[in-house]
CSV table of C-alpha atoms in Angstrom, one decimal:
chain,number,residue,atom,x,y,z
R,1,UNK,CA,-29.3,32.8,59.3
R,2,UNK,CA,-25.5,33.8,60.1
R,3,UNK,CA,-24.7,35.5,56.5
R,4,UNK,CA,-27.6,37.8,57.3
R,5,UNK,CA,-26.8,38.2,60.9
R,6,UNK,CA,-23.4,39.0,59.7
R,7,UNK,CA,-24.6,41.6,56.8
R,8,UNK,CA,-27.2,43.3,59.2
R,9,UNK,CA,-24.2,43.5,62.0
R,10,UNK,CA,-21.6,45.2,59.1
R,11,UNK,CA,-24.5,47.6,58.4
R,12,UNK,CA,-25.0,48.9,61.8
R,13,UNK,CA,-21.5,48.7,62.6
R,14,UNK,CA,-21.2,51.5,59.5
R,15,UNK,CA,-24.1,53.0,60.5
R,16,UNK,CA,-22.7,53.4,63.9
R,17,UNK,CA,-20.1,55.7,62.5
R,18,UNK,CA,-20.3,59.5,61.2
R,19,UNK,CA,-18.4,59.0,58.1
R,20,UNK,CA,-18.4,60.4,54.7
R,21,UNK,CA,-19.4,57.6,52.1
R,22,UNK,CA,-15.9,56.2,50.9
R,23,UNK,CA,-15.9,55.8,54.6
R,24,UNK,CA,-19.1,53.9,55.7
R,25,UNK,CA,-18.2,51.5,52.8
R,26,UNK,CA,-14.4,51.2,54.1
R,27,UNK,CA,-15.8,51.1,57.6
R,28,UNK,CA,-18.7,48.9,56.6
R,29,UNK,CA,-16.1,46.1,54.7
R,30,UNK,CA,-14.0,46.4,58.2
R,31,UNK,CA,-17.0,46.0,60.3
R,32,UNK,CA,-17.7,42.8,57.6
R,33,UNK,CA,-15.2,40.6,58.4
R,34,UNK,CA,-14.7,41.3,62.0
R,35,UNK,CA,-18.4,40.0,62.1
R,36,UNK,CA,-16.9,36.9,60.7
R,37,UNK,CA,-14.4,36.5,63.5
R,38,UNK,CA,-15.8,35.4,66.4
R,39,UNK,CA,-18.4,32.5,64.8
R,40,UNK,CA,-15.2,30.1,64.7
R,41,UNK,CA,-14.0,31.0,68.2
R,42,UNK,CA,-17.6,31.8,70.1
R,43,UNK,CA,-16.0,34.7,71.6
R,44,UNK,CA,-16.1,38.3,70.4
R,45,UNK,CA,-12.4,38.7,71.3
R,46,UNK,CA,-11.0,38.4,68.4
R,47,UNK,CA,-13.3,41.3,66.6
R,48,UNK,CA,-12.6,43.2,69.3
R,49,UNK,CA,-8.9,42.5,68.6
R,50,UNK,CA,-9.3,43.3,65.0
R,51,UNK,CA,-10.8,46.4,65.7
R,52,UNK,CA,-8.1,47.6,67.9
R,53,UNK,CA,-5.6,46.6,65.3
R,54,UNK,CA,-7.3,48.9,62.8
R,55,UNK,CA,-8.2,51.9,64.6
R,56,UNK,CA,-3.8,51.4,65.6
R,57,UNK,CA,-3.4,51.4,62.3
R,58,UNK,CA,-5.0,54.4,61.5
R,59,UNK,CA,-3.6,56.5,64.6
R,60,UNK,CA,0.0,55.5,63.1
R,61,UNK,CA,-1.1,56.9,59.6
R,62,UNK,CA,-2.5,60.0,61.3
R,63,UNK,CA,0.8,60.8,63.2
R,64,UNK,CA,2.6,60.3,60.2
R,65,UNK,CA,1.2,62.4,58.0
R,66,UNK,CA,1.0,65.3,61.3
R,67,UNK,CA,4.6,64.7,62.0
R,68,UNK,CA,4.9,64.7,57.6
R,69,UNK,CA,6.4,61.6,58.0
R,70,UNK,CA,4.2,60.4,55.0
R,71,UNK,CA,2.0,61.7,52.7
R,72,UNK,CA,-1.9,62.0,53.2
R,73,UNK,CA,-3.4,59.1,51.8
């Protein structure tokens, strides 16, 4: 059913990505609940959305710690 069309999907969406372990299961948690976002909606927009937001996220944190703006975390 849904929860393990919604595991299977977080798995691959880990998978999908060449990460150390800490970061599959970071990735893999991410990748968990946007799989939960769109079954309200019917639309994958706001996982896609979600994702944007993170990957944002993280291309702040990268400039700040390139410009040492903050520490490395």
């Amino acid at each position: 059913g849904r929860v393990a069309a919604t595991l299977l999907s977080a798995v691959l969406f880990a998978v999908g990505h060449n990460y150390s372990l800490p970061g599959l299961i970071y990735v893999g948690l991410v990748g968990l609940a946007a799989s939960f976002l769109p079954m309200r909606p019917g639309t994958l927009w706001p996982a896609i959305l979600f994702h944007a937001m993170v990957n944002i996220g993280f291309k702040f944190q990268e400039a700040a710690y390139f410009y040492k703006i903050l520490p490395s975390f």
